[in-house]
Amino acid sequence: MSVSSARVRAGTVFDPSGDARQRKGRRRVPVRPSPAPRPWLGRLAVAATFTGLAAVVILGIATETRTELRLPGGVATFIGSMTGLTGMYLALVMVLIVARIPPLERILGQDGMLRWHRRLSAWPLSLIAAHAVFVTIGYAQAARTGVLHQLNAFLAHYADMLAATVGFLLMVAIGIVSIRALRQRLRRETWWVLHLYMYLALALSFAHVIALGPAFVGHPLTQVLWSVVWALTAGTVLVYRVGLPVMRSLRHRLRVVEVHREGPGVVSVVMSGRQLERLAVSGGQFMAWRFLARGLWWQAHPYSLSAMPQPPYLRITVKQVGDHSAAVARLKRGTRVAIEGPYGNVTGHARTNDKVVLVAGGIGVTALRSLLEDLPKGTDPVVIVRASSESQLVLRDEVAELVRHRKGTLIELVGSRREIALHSQGLLQLVPDLLARDLYTCGPPGLVEDVVEAARSAGMPHHAVHYEVFSW
Ligand SMILES: Cc1cc2nc3c(=O)[nH]c(=O)nc-3n(C[C@H](O)[C@H](O)[C@H](O)COP(=O)(O)OP(=O)(O)OC[C@H]3O[C@@H](n4cnc5c(N)ncnc54)[C@H](O)[C@@H]3O)c2cc1C
């Protein structure tokens, strides 16, 4: 490994040593660290979710009478009503999981949030589908008519049923395109726009629940409670997915200052803004960036901070893999930038041991570069950077300087994935005291999966392995 002295480019302010006091004439303005996650809030959220679910089930059972159950179609209608209530409730829970509520986001991070959203997704959809089937059968039995005839009657004569049916079909369509094999064929933007229709689907189904649900007809109190729960969910989404990003973007007023080449197909974008010392951020976090330029303003893409902010400056480093990342390289000085975040829980807060090992795959080095800068000095970092060729070792000098400054060890692994496989034995050879450390890894999905698997096979506990996949 060669450790060369760091380059400090004219015009940029990013100081690889992480200790700007050593640089003459420039005072480093400290940024606030992101608040530490509070695991008890996660447990509270889980308890609240199950309490809500229990309340919904009790509501469904309490508003059913034995007489109604004994009537023709009574049992099917009851099953339909219960599956509908619980399915809609879980749909709201899914919306809240991805609402980026800050205390939850700090616990789950991007990967945890998506994992839980995907794990849960089959439930609301299956329950709502069961609801449609059972309610139709139940009503058909009660009216002593056929299922198709009943379906027709629902659409033609029942209040809000047409809207609810459209909502249901939208949910099914979104559920189908979310299946991994199909999702991977779609452009991220297409998938994202389709997902926005889920909010419309939920809105369309709201009214029929109040108008027809046995737990609501003639029960003004449950009508009000259900409406409040829905309004709170919608309000939470609006506040955290729209209001907070707009407020932060207006407060910090970021603009592109400089775009410079870091290596083949990789550029760094330096932005400057106001009051960045108020942006609570930790090393390893990312933001969704919306460059307000022609053709780009409508899409926000996640990129990690590749250095700790140095007010008034921020920096990201972007590898060109598609149309957005390629357009980033052509950004003009002065382009306005809107932000969402900072997000992510791959930060120093997650550390459970004094010492750390950081494993970066390709462009995953960006997040680990800022994390390294943010870690306290006694962490004795072992930094493993994996790249397919030497030219792909971006931010190489900066990482080397940060490692040297912290008296750590830098290991560069250059070659194809086949040549340099990261398995548990290999990891233990590189880092003999692996089990006494926390491991952080970021990068493309294949690398992160390999490293996490290797770390766990080597005996590292779950809570000492932290990762961020640079994909969706
Ligand atoms: C938490 C996180 C941090 C990231 N940090 C960096 C970074 O510091 N530097 C860097 O160069 N790249 C980073 N990425 C990856 C970066 O977001 C994608 O390379 C970029 O969005 C690709 O967009 P595109 O239009 O150029 O390419 P596309 O052709 O649209 O996509 C290429 C691939 O990038 C991924 N991707 C596309 N859009 C998104 C999205 N909105 N969210 C997540 N993944 C997406 C997909 O896996 C896709 O297959 C990060 C990704 C995540 C999730």
Coordinates of C-alpha atoms and ligand atoms in Angstrom, one line a residue:
M1 CA 0.0 0.0 0.0
S2 CA 1.3 3.4 -0.8
V3 CA 0.4 6.3 1.5
S4 CA 1.0 9.5 -0.4
S5 CA 0.4 12.9 1.0
A6 CA -3.1 14.3 0.4
R7 CA -4.0 16.5 -2.4
V8 CA -5.8 19.7 -1.4
R9 CA -7.2 21.1 -4.5
A10 CA -7.4 24.8 -5.1
G11 CA -11.0 25.9 -4.6
T12 CA -12.1 23.0 -2.5
V13 CA -12.2 23.1 1.3
F14 CA -12.2 19.4 2.0
D15 CA -9.4 18.6 4.3
P16 CA -8.4 14.9 4.3
S17 CA -6.7 15.1 7.6
G18 CA -10.0 15.7 9.3
D19 CA -8.3 18.2 11.5
A20 CA -8.6 21.6 9.9
R21 CA -6.9 23.3 12.8
Q22 CA -3.7 22.2 11.2
R23 CA -4.5 24.2 8.1
K24 CA -3.3 27.7 8.3
G25 CA -5.8 30.6 8.4
R26 CA -9.0 28.6 8.2
R27 CA -11.3 28.0 11.2
R28 CA -13.4 24.9 10.9
V29 CA -17.1 25.5 11.8
P30 CA -18.3 22.5 13.7
V31 CA -21.5 20.8 12.5
R32 CA -24.0 19.2 14.8
P33 CA -23.9 15.4 14.9
S34 CA -27.2 13.7 14.0
P35 CA -29.1 12.8 17.1
A36 CA -28.3 9.3 18.5
P37 CA -31.0 6.7 17.8
R38 CA -33.1 5.8 20.7
P39 CA -33.9 2.1 20.5
W40 CA -36.6 2.4 23.2
L41 CA -38.6 4.5 20.7
G42 CA -38.4 1.7 18.2
R43 CA -39.8 -0.7 20.9
L44 CA -42.5 1.8 21.7
A45 CA -43.4 2.1 18.0
V46 CA -43.7 -1.7 17.7
A47 CA -45.8 -1.9 20.9
A48 CA -48.1 1.0 19.5
T49 CA -48.5 -0.9 16.2
F50 CA -49.6 -4.1 17.9
T51 CA -51.9 -2.2 20.3
G52 CA -53.5 -0.5 17.3
L53 CA -53.9 -3.8 15.5
A54 CA -55.5 -5.3 18.6
A55 CA -57.8 -2.3 18.9
V56 CA -58.8 -2.8 15.2
V57 CA -59.5 -6.5 15.8
I58 CA -61.6 -5.8 18.9
L59 CA -63.5 -3.1 17.1
G60 CA -64.4 -5.5 14.3
I61 CA -65.5 -8.2 16.8
A62 CA -67.3 -5.9 19.2
T63 CA -69.5 -4.4 16.5
E64 CA -70.7 -7.9 15.2
T65 CA -73.7 -9.5 16.7
R66 CA -74.5 -13.3 16.9
T67 CA -77.7 -12.7 15.1
E68 CA -75.9 -11.0 12.2
L69 CA -73.5 -13.9 12.1
R70 CA -76.3 -16.5 11.8
L71 CA -78.0 -14.7 8.9
P72 CA -77.2 -15.9 5.3
G73 CA -73.8 -14.7 4.3
G74 CA -73.1 -13.5 7.9
V75 CA -69.9 -15.4 8.4
A76 CA -68.4 -14.5 5.0
T77 CA -69.3 -10.8 5.5
F78 CA -67.7 -10.9 9.0
I79 CA -64.5 -12.4 7.7
G80 CA -64.5 -9.8 4.9
S81 CA -65.0 -7.0 7.3
M82 CA -62.2 -8.2 9.6
T83 CA -59.7 -8.8 6.8
G84 CA -60.6 -5.4 5.3
L85 CA -60.1 -3.6 8.6
T86 CA -56.8 -5.2 9.4
G87 CA -55.5 -4.9 5.8
M88 CA -56.2 -1.2 5.7
Y89 CA -54.6 -0.7 9.1
L90 CA -51.4 -2.6 8.0
A91 CA -51.4 -0.5 4.8
L92 CA -51.2 2.6 6.9
V93 CA -48.4 1.0 9.0
M94 CA -46.5 0.4 5.7
V95 CA -47.0 4.0 4.7
L96 CA -45.7 5.2 8.1
I97 CA -42.6 2.9 7.9
V98 CA -41.4 4.8 4.7
A99 CA -42.5 8.2 5.9
R100 CA -39.0 8.8 7.2
I101 CA -40.1 9.8 10.6
P102 CA -36.8 10.9 12.1
P103 CA -36.7 8.9 15.3
L104 CA -37.6 5.7 13.4
E105 CA -35.3 6.5 10.4
R106 CA -32.4 6.8 12.9
I107 CA -33.1 3.3 14.2
L108 CA -34.0 1.5 10.9
G109 CA -31.9 3.4 8.4
Q110 CA -32.5 3.1 4.7
D111 CA -32.0 -0.7 4.4
G112 CA -34.0 -1.5 7.5
M113 CA -36.8 0.7 6.4
L114 CA -37.0 -0.9 2.9
R115 CA -36.6 -4.4 4.4
W116 CA -39.6 -4.0 6.8
H117 CA -41.7 -2.3 4.1
R118 CA -41.1 -5.2 1.8
R119 CA -41.5 -7.9 4.5
L120 CA -44.9 -6.5 5.5
S121 CA -46.2 -5.7 2.0
A122 CA -47.7 -9.1 1.2
W123 CA -50.0 -8.8 4.3
P124 CA -52.1 -5.7 3.6
L125 CA -52.5 -6.7 -0.1
S126 CA -53.5 -10.3 0.7
L127 CA -55.9 -9.2 3.5
I128 CA -57.5 -6.5 1.3
A129 CA -57.9 -9.1 -1.6
A130 CA -59.5 -11.6 0.9
H131 CA -61.8 -8.7 2.1
A132 CA -63.0 -8.1 -1.5
V133 CA -63.6 -11.8 -2.1
F134 CA -65.4 -12.6 1.2
V135 CA -67.5 -9.4 1.3
T136 CA -68.8 -10.2 -2.3
I137 CA -69.6 -13.8 -1.3
G138 CA -71.3 -12.7 1.9
Y139 CA -73.5 -10.1 0.3
A140 CA -74.3 -12.5 -2.6
Q141 CA -75.4 -15.2 -0.1
A142 CA -77.5 -12.6 1.8
A143 CA -79.2 -11.4 -1.4
R144 CA -79.4 -15.0 -2.7
T145 CA -77.8 -14.0 -5.9
G146 CA -74.6 -14.9 -7.9
V147 CA -71.2 -13.5 -7.1
L148 CA -70.9 -11.7 -10.4
H149 CA -74.3 -10.2 -10.1
Q150 CA -73.3 -8.9 -6.6
L151 CA -70.1 -7.5 -8.0
N152 CA -72.1 -5.6 -10.6
A153 CA -74.6 -4.4 -7.9
F154 CA -71.7 -3.1 -5.7
L155 CA -70.3 -1.1 -8.6
A156 CA -73.6 0.3 -9.8
H157 CA -75.5 1.0 -6.5
Y158 CA -73.2 1.1 -3.5
A159 CA -71.8 4.4 -2.3
D160 CA -68.0 4.8 -3.0
M161 CA -67.6 1.2 -4.1
L162 CA -66.4 2.2 -7.6
A163 CA -63.7 4.4 -6.1
A164 CA -62.7 1.6 -3.7
T165 CA -62.5 -0.9 -6.5
V166 CA -60.3 1.4 -8.6
G167 CA -58.1 1.8 -5.4
F168 CA -57.9 -1.9 -5.0
L169 CA -56.9 -2.6 -8.6
L170 CA -54.2 0.1 -8.2
M171 CA -52.9 -1.6 -5.1
V172 CA -52.8 -5.0 -6.9
A173 CA -50.9 -3.4 -9.9
I174 CA -48.4 -1.8 -7.6
G175 CA -48.0 -5.1 -5.6
I176 CA -47.2 -6.9 -8.9
V177 CA -44.6 -4.4 -10.1
S178 CA -43.0 -4.5 -6.7
I179 CA -42.2 -8.2 -7.1
R180 CA -38.4 -8.3 -7.2
A181 CA -38.0 -9.8 -10.7
L182 CA -40.3 -7.2 -12.2
R183 CA -39.0 -4.3 -10.1
Q184 CA -35.5 -4.8 -11.2
R185 CA -36.6 -4.4 -14.9
L186 CA -38.1 -1.0 -14.2
R187 CA -36.3 2.3 -14.0
R188 CA -36.2 3.5 -10.5
E189 CA -38.1 6.7 -11.5
T190 CA -40.9 4.7 -13.1
W191 CA -41.2 2.5 -10.0
W192 CA -41.2 5.5 -7.8
V193 CA -44.0 7.3 -9.8
L194 CA -46.1 4.1 -9.7
H195 CA -45.6 3.9 -6.0
L196 CA -47.0 7.4 -5.5
Y197 CA -50.3 5.9 -6.8
M198 CA -50.5 3.9 -3.6
Y199 CA -51.4 7.1 -1.7
L200 CA -54.2 7.7 -4.3
A201 CA -55.3 4.1 -3.9
L202 CA -55.6 4.4 -0.1
A203 CA -57.4 7.7 -0.4
L204 CA -59.9 6.2 -2.9
S205 CA -60.7 3.4 -0.5
F206 CA -61.2 5.6 2.6
A207 CA -64.8 6.6 2.0
H208 CA -66.3 3.1 1.4
V209 CA -65.0 1.9 4.8
I210 CA -66.9 4.7 6.6
A211 CA -70.0 4.4 4.4
L212 CA -70.4 0.6 4.5
G213 CA -68.2 -1.0 7.2
P214 CA -70.3 -2.7 9.9
A215 CA -67.9 -1.2 12.5
F216 CA -68.7 2.3 11.3
V217 CA -72.3 2.5 10.1
G218 CA -74.2 4.0 12.9
H219 CA -71.1 4.3 15.1
P220 CA -70.1 8.0 15.0
L221 CA -67.3 7.5 17.5
T222 CA -65.5 4.8 15.4
Q223 CA -66.0 7.0 12.3
V224 CA -64.3 9.9 14.0
L225 CA -61.4 7.7 15.4
W226 CA -60.8 6.1 12.0
S227 CA -60.8 9.5 10.3
V228 CA -58.3 10.9 12.8
V229 CA -55.9 7.9 12.3
W230 CA -56.0 8.5 8.6
A231 CA -55.6 12.2 8.9
L232 CA -52.6 11.7 11.2
T233 CA -51.0 9.3 8.8
A234 CA -51.5 11.7 5.9
G235 CA -50.2 14.6 8.0
T236 CA -47.1 12.6 9.0
V237 CA -46.2 11.8 5.4
L238 CA -46.7 15.4 4.3
V239 CA -44.6 16.8 7.2
Y240 CA -41.7 14.4 6.9
R241 CA -41.6 13.7 3.1
V242 CA -42.6 17.2 1.9
G243 CA -42.6 19.8 4.6
L244 CA -39.2 19.1 6.3
P245 CA -37.3 18.7 3.0
V246 CA -38.8 22.0 1.7
M247 CA -38.0 23.7 4.9
R248 CA -34.4 22.5 5.0
S249 CA -33.9 23.3 1.3
L250 CA -35.1 26.8 1.8
R251 CA -33.1 27.3 5.0
H252 CA -29.8 26.1 3.5
R253 CA -30.2 27.4 -0.1
L254 CA -27.5 25.1 -1.5
R255 CA -25.9 25.9 -4.8
V256 CA -23.3 24.0 -6.8
V257 CA -19.9 25.7 -6.5
E258 CA -17.6 23.3 -8.3
V259 CA -17.6 19.9 -10.1
H260 CA -14.3 18.2 -10.4
R261 CA -13.0 14.9 -11.7
E262 CA -11.9 12.3 -9.1
G263 CA -11.1 9.5 -11.5
P264 CA -12.6 7.8 -14.6
G265 CA -16.3 8.4 -14.5
V266 CA -16.3 9.8 -11.0
V267 CA -16.8 13.5 -10.0
S268 CA -17.1 15.4 -6.8
V269 CA -19.7 18.1 -6.5
V270 CA -19.0 20.8 -3.9
M271 CA -22.0 22.9 -2.9
S272 CA -22.3 25.8 -0.6
G273 CA -25.2 27.0 1.5
R274 CA -26.3 28.9 4.5
Q275 CA -26.5 27.8 8.1
L276 CA -25.0 24.4 7.4
E277 CA -23.8 24.3 11.0
R278 CA -27.5 23.8 11.9
L279 CA -27.8 20.7 9.6
A280 CA -27.4 17.8 12.1
V281 CA -25.4 15.2 10.2
S282 CA -23.0 12.4 11.0
G283 CA -20.3 10.8 8.9
G284 CA -21.7 7.9 6.8
Q285 CA -25.1 9.5 6.1
F286 CA -26.6 10.3 2.8
M287 CA -29.2 12.7 1.4
A288 CA -31.5 12.6 -1.6
W289 CA -30.3 15.4 -3.9
R290 CA -32.6 17.2 -6.3
F291 CA -30.6 19.4 -8.7
L292 CA -32.9 22.2 -9.9
A293 CA -31.7 22.1 -13.5
R294 CA -33.5 21.2 -16.7
G295 CA -34.3 17.5 -16.9
L296 CA -33.1 16.8 -13.3
W297 CA -35.4 18.8 -11.0
W298 CA -38.1 16.1 -10.9
Q299 CA -35.9 13.3 -9.6
A300 CA -34.1 13.1 -6.3
H301 CA -31.2 10.5 -6.0
P302 CA -29.4 9.3 -3.0
Y303 CA -25.7 10.2 -2.7
S304 CA -23.6 9.9 0.5
L305 CA -21.6 12.8 1.9
S306 CA -18.1 12.0 0.8
A307 CA -16.7 14.3 3.5
M308 CA -18.0 15.9 6.7
P309 CA -19.6 19.3 5.9
Q310 CA -17.4 22.2 6.3
P311 CA -19.8 25.1 6.5
P312 CA -20.6 26.7 4.1
Y313 CA -19.6 23.7 2.0
L314 CA -20.8 20.2 1.4
R315 CA -19.4 17.6 -0.9
I316 CA -20.7 14.4 -2.6
T317 CA -18.8 12.1 -5.0
V318 CA -20.7 10.5 -7.8
K319 CA -19.9 7.6 -10.0
Q320 CA -21.5 7.7 -13.5
V321 CA -23.7 4.6 -13.9
G322 CA -26.9 6.0 -15.6
D323 CA -28.5 9.2 -16.8
H324 CA -28.8 11.0 -13.5
S325 CA -25.2 10.3 -12.3
A326 CA -23.9 11.2 -15.7
A327 CA -25.8 14.5 -15.7
V328 CA -24.4 15.4 -12.3
A329 CA -20.9 15.6 -14.0
R330 CA -22.3 18.3 -16.3
L331 CA -23.9 20.5 -13.5
K332 CA -23.2 24.2 -13.9
R333 CA -21.8 26.4 -11.2
G334 CA -24.7 28.2 -9.4
T335 CA -27.3 25.3 -9.9
R336 CA -29.7 25.3 -7.0
V337 CA -30.0 22.1 -5.0
A338 CA -32.9 20.8 -2.9
I339 CA -32.2 18.2 -0.3
E340 CA -34.0 15.5 1.6
G341 CA -32.3 14.1 4.7
P342 CA -29.7 13.5 6.1
Y343 CA -30.7 9.9 6.3
G344 CA -29.1 6.6 7.3
N345 CA -27.9 4.9 10.4
V346 CA -24.5 3.7 9.3
T347 CA -22.8 6.2 11.6
G348 CA -20.6 6.3 14.6
H349 CA -23.7 6.1 16.8
A350 CA -24.1 2.4 15.8
R351 CA -20.6 1.5 17.2
T352 CA -20.6 -1.1 20.0
N353 CA -16.8 -1.7 20.2
D354 CA -13.9 0.8 20.5
K355 CA -12.3 -0.4 17.4
V356 CA -13.7 -0.6 13.8
V357 CA -13.1 -2.1 10.4
L358 CA -14.5 -0.4 7.4
V359 CA -15.0 -2.3 4.1
A360 CA -15.7 -0.1 1.1
G361 CA -16.7 -1.6 -2.3
G362 CA -16.1 0.8 -5.2
I363 CA -18.0 4.0 -4.8
G364 CA -19.1 2.8 -1.4
V365 CA -15.9 4.5 -0.2
T366 CA -17.8 7.9 -0.2
A367 CA -19.9 7.0 2.9
L368 CA -17.0 5.3 4.7
R369 CA -14.7 8.3 3.9
S370 CA -17.0 10.7 5.8
L371 CA -17.6 8.1 8.6
L372 CA -13.8 7.7 9.0
E373 CA -13.4 11.4 9.3
D374 CA -16.2 11.5 11.9
L375 CA -14.9 8.6 14.1
P376 CA -13.0 9.5 17.2
K377 CA -9.2 9.0 17.2
G378 CA -9.0 5.9 19.4
T379 CA -10.9 3.7 17.0
D380 CA -7.8 2.2 15.5
P381 CA -9.5 1.8 12.1
V382 CA -8.7 -0.9 9.6
V383 CA -10.0 0.3 6.3
I384 CA -10.3 -2.2 3.4
V385 CA -11.0 -0.6 0.1
R386 CA -12.1 -3.0 -2.7
A387 CA -12.0 -1.9 -6.4
S388 CA -11.7 -3.7 -9.7
S389 CA -8.8 -1.6 -10.9
E390 CA -6.4 1.0 -9.3
S391 CA -8.1 3.8 -11.2
Q392 CA -11.3 2.9 -9.4
L393 CA -9.8 3.7 -6.0
V394 CA -11.4 7.1 -5.7
L395 CA -10.6 9.5 -2.9
R396 CA -7.5 7.3 -2.4
D397 CA -5.2 9.9 -1.0
E398 CA -7.8 11.4 1.3
V399 CA -8.6 8.0 2.8
A400 CA -4.9 7.2 3.2
E401 CA -4.4 10.5 5.0
L402 CA -7.4 10.0 7.3
V403 CA -6.1 6.5 8.1
R404 CA -2.6 7.7 8.8
H405 CA -4.0 10.6 11.0
R406 CA -5.8 8.0 13.1
K407 CA -2.8 5.6 13.1
G408 CA -4.9 2.9 11.5
T409 CA -4.3 0.4 8.7
L410 CA -5.3 0.8 5.0
I411 CA -5.7 -2.3 2.9
E412 CA -6.4 -1.9 -0.8
L413 CA -7.7 -4.9 -2.6
V414 CA -7.5 -4.5 -6.4
G415 CA -8.8 -7.0 -8.8
S416 CA -12.0 -8.7 -10.0
R417 CA -14.5 -10.1 -7.6
R418 CA -13.5 -13.6 -8.6
E419 CA -9.9 -13.0 -7.9
I420 CA -10.5 -11.4 -4.5
A421 CA -13.4 -13.0 -2.8
L422 CA -14.2 -11.6 0.7
H423 CA -15.1 -14.7 2.7
S424 CA -14.8 -15.2 6.5
Q425 CA -11.3 -16.8 6.4
G426 CA -10.0 -14.0 4.2
L427 CA -11.5 -11.3 6.4
L428 CA -10.0 -13.0 9.6
Q429 CA -6.6 -13.1 7.9
L430 CA -6.8 -9.4 7.0
V431 CA -8.2 -8.4 10.4
P432 CA -7.2 -11.0 13.1
D433 CA -9.0 -9.1 15.9
L434 CA -12.1 -8.9 13.8
L435 CA -14.4 -10.1 16.6
A436 CA -13.2 -7.2 18.8
R437 CA -14.4 -4.6 16.3
D438 CA -17.5 -3.2 14.7
L439 CA -17.7 -3.7 11.0
Y440 CA -19.1 -1.1 8.6
T441 CA -19.6 -1.8 4.9
C442 CA -21.0 0.2 2.0
G443 CA -21.2 -0.3 -1.7
P444 CA -22.9 -2.3 -4.4
P445 CA -25.4 -5.1 -3.3
G446 CA -23.1 -8.0 -4.2
L447 CA -20.2 -6.8 -2.2
V448 CA -22.2 -5.8 0.8
E449 CA -24.0 -9.2 0.9
D450 CA -20.6 -11.0 0.7
V451 CA -19.0 -8.9 3.4
V452 CA -22.0 -9.2 5.8
E453 CA -22.2 -12.9 5.2
A454 CA -18.4 -13.3 5.8
A455 CA -18.6 -11.2 9.0
R456 CA -21.4 -13.3 10.4
S457 CA -19.8 -16.6 9.4
A458 CA -16.6 -15.4 11.2
G459 CA -18.8 -15.1 14.3
M460 CA -19.4 -11.3 14.5
P461 CA -22.7 -10.6 16.3
H462 CA -25.5 -9.0 14.4
H463 CA -25.3 -5.7 16.3
A464 CA -21.6 -5.2 15.4
V465 CA -22.2 -5.3 11.6
H466 CA -23.5 -2.1 10.0
Y467 CA -24.1 -1.8 6.2
E468 CA -25.7 0.4 3.5
V469 CA -26.4 -1.0 0.1
F470 CA -26.0 1.6 -2.7
S471 CA -29.1 0.3 -4.5
W472 CA -32.8 0.1 -4.0
Ligands
LIG1 C1 -28.0 5.1 0.5 C2 -27.3 5.3 -0.8 C3 -26.2 6.1 -0.9 C4 -25.5 6.2 -2.2 N1 -24.4 6.9 -2.2 C5 -23.8 7.1 -3.4 C6 -22.6 7.9 -3.6 O1 -22.1 8.4 -2.6 N2 -22.0 8.0 -4.8 C7 -22.5 7.3 -5.9 O2 -22.0 7.5 -7.0 N3 -23.7 6.6 -5.8 C8 -24.3 6.5 -4.6 N4 -25.5 5.7 -4.5 C9 -26.0 5.1 -5.7 C10 -26.7 6.1 -6.6 O3 -27.9 6.6 -5.9 C11 -27.1 5.6 -7.9 O4 -25.9 5.2 -8.6 C12 -27.8 6.6 -8.7 O5 -29.0 7.0 -8.1 C13 -28.0 6.1 -10.1 O6 -28.9 6.8 -10.8 P1 -28.8 6.9 -12.4 O7 -30.0 7.6 -13.0 O8 -27.5 7.5 -12.8 O9 -28.7 5.4 -12.9 P2 -29.8 4.4 -13.2 O10 -29.6 3.8 -14.5 O11 -31.2 5.0 -12.9 O12 -29.6 3.4 -12.0 C14 -28.4 2.6 -11.9 C15 -28.5 1.8 -10.6 O13 -28.5 2.7 -9.5 C16 -29.4 2.4 -8.5 N5 -30.4 3.5 -8.3 C17 -30.9 4.3 -9.3 N6 -31.7 5.2 -8.7 C18 -31.6 5.0 -7.4 C19 -32.3 5.6 -6.3 N7 -33.0 6.7 -6.4 N8 -32.1 5.1 -5.1 C20 -31.3 4.0 -4.9 N9 -30.6 3.4 -5.9 C21 -30.8 3.9 -7.1 C22 -30.1 1.1 -9.0 O14 -29.6 0.0 -8.4 C23 -29.9 1.1 -10.5 O15 -29.8 -0.2 -10.9 C24 -26.1 5.6 -3.3 C25 -27.3 4.8 -3.2 C26 -27.9 4.7 -2.0 C27 -29.1 3.9 -1.9

